[in-house]
JSON list of C-alpha atoms in Angstrom, two decimals:
[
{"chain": "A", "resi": 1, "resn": "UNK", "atom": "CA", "xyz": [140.95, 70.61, 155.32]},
{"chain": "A", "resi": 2, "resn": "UNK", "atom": "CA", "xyz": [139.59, 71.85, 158.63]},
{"chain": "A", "resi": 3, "resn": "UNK", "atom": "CA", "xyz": [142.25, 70.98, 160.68]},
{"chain": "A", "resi": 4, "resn": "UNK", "atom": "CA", "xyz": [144.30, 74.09, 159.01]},
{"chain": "A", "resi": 5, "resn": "UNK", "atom": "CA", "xyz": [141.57, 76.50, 159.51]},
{"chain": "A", "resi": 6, "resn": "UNK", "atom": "CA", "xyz": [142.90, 76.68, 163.82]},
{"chain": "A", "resi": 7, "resn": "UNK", "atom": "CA", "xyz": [146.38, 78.37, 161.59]},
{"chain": "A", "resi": 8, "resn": "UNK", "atom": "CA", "xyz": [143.65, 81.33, 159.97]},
{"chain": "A", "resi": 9, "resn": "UNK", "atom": "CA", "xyz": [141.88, 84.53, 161.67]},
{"chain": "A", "resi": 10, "resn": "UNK", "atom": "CA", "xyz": [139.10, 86.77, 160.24]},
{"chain": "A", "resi": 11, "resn": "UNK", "atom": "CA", "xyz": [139.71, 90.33, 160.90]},
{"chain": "A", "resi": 12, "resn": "UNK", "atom": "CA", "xyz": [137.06, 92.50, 160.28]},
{"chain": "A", "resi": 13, "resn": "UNK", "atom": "CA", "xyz": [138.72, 96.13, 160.24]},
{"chain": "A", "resi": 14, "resn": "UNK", "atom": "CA", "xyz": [135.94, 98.66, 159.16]},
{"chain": "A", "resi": 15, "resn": "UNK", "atom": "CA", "xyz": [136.56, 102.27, 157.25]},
{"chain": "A", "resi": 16, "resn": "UNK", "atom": "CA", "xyz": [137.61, 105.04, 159.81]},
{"chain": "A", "resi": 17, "resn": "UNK", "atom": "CA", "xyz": [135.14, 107.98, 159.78]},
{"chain": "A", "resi": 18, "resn": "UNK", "atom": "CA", "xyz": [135.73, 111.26, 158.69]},
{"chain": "A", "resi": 19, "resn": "UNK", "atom": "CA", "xyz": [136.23, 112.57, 162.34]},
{"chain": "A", "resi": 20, "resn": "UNK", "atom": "CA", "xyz": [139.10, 109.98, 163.10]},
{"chain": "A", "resi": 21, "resn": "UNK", "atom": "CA", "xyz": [140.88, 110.60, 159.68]},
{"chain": "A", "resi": 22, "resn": "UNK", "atom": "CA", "xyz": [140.72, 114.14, 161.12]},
{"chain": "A", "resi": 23, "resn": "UNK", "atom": "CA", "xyz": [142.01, 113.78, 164.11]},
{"chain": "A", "resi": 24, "resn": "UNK", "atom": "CA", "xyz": [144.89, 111.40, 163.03]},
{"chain": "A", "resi": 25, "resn": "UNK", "atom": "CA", "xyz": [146.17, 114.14, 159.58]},
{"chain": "A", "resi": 26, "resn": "UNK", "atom": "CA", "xyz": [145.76, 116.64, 162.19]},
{"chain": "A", "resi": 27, "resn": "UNK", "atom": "CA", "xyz": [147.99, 116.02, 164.63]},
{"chain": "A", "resi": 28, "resn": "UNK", "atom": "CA", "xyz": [150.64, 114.56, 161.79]},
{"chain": "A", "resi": 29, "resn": "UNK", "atom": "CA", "xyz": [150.53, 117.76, 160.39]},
{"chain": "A", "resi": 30, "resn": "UNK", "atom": "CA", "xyz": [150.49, 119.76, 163.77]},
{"chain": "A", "resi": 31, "resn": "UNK", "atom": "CA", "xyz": [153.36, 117.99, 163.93]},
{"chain": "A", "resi": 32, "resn": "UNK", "atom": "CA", "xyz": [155.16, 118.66, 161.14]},
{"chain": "A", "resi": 33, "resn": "UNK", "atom": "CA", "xyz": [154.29, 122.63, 161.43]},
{"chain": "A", "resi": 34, "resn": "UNK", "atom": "CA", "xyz": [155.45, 122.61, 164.64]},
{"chain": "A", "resi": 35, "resn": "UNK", "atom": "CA", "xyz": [158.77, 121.55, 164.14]},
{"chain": "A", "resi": 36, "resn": "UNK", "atom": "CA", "xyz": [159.69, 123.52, 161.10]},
{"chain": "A", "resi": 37, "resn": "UNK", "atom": "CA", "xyz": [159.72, 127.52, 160.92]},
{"chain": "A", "resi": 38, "resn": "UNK", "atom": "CA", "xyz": [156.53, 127.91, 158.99]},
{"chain": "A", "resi": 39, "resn": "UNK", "atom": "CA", "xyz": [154.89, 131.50, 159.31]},
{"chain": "A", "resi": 40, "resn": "UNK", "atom": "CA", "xyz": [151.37, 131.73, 161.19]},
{"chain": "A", "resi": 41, "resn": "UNK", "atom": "CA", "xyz": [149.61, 132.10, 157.80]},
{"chain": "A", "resi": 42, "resn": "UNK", "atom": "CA", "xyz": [150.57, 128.73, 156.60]},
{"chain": "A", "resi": 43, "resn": "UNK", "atom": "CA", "xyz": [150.02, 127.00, 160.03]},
{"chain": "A", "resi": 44, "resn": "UNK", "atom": "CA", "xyz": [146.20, 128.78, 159.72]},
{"chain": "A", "resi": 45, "resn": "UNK", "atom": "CA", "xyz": [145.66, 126.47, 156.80]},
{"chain": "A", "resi": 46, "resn": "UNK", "atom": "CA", "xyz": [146.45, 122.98, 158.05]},
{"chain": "A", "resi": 47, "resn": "UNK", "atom": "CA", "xyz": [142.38, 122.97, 159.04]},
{"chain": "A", "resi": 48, "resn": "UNK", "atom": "CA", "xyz": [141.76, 123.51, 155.54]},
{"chain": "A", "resi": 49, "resn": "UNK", "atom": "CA", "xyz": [144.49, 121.21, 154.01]},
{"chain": "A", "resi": 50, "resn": "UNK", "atom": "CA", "xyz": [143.03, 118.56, 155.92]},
{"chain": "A", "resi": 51, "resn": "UNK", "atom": "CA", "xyz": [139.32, 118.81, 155.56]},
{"chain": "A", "resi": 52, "resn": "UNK", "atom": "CA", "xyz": [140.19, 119.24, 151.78]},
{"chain": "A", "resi": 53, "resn": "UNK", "atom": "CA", "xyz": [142.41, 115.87, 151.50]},
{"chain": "A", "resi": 54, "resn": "UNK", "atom": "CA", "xyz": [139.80, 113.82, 153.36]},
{"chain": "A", "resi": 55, "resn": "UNK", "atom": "CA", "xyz": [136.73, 115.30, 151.41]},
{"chain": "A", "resi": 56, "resn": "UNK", "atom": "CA", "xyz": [138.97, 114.86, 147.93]},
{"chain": "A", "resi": 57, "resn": "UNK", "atom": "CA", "xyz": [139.71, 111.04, 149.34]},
{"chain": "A", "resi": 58, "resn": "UNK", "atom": "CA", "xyz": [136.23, 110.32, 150.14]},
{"chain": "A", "resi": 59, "resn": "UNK", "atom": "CA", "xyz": [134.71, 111.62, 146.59]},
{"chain": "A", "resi": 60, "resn": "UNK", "atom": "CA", "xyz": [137.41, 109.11, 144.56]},
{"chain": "A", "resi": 61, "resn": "UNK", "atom": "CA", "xyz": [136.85, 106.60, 146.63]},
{"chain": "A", "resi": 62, "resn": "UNK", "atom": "CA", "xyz": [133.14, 106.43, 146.24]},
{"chain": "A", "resi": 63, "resn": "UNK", "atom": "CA", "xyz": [133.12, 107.90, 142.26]},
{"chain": "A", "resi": 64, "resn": "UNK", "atom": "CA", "xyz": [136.61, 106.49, 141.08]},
{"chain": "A", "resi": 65, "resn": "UNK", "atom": "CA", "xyz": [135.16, 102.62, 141.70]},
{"chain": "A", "resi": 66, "resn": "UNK", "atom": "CA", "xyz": [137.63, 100.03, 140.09]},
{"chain": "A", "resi": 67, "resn": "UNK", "atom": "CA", "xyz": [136.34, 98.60, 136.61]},
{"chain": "A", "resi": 68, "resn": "UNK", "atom": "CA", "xyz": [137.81, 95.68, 134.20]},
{"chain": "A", "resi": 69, "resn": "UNK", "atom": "CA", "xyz": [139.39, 98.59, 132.38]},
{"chain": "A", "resi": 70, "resn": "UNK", "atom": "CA", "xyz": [141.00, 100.43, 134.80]},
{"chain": "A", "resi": 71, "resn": "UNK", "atom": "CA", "xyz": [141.62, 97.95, 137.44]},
{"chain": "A", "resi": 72, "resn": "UNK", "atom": "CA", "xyz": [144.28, 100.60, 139.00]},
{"chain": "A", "resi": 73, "resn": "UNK", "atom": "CA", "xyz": [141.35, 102.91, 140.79]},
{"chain": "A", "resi": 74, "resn": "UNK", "atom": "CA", "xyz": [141.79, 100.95, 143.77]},
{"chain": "A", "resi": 75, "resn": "UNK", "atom": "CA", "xyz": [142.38, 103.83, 146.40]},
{"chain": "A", "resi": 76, "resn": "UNK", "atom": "CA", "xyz": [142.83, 103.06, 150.16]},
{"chain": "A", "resi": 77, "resn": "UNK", "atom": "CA", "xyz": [143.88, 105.14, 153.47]},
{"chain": "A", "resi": 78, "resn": "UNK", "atom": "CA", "xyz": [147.34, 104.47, 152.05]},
{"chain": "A", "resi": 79, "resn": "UNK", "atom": "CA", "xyz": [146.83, 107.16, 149.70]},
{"chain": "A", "resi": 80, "resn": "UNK", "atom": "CA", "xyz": [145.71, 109.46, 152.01]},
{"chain": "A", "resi": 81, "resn": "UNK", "atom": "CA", "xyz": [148.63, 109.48, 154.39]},
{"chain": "A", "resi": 82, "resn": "UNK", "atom": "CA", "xyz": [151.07, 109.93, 151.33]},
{"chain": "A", "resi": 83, "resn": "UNK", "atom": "CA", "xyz": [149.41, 113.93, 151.51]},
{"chain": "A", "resi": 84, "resn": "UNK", "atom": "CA", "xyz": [150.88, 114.41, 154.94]},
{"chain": "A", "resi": 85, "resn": "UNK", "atom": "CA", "xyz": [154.11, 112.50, 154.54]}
]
């Protein structure tokens, strides 16, 4: 019926880039390191931690593609943010 469709919005949200997802697991984990008593050496490697998680995200996302028999390869930024957490 068309006099429900005033009750809906489309949202078109698209895919943040690499250089966002950067920015955002960046400062979370800045954040994290910052507040803790972590030595140098393992604040050195949050670059690192985070360049890896986003490249590792970005392969299974494009090469781990959902199929009828494994339905469960559905991988969002979600995911992701469960690293930093």
């Amino acid at each position: 019926c068309p006099r429900f469709f005033r009750h809906f919005s489309m949202l078109n949200v698209p895919p943040a880039s690499p250089e966002v997802l950067k920015v955002i697991f960046s400062s979370i984990l800045d954040g994290h390191l910052n507040s803790g008593e972590f030595l140098k050496e393992v604040k050195g490697l949050r670059r690192g931690i985070v360049e890896a998680s986003i490249e590792v995200y970005g392969r299974i996302s494009t090469e781990m593609l959902p199929t009828p028999d494994k339905s469960h390869y559905t991988f969002n930024i979600r995911d992701l943010s469960k690293v930093f957490q």
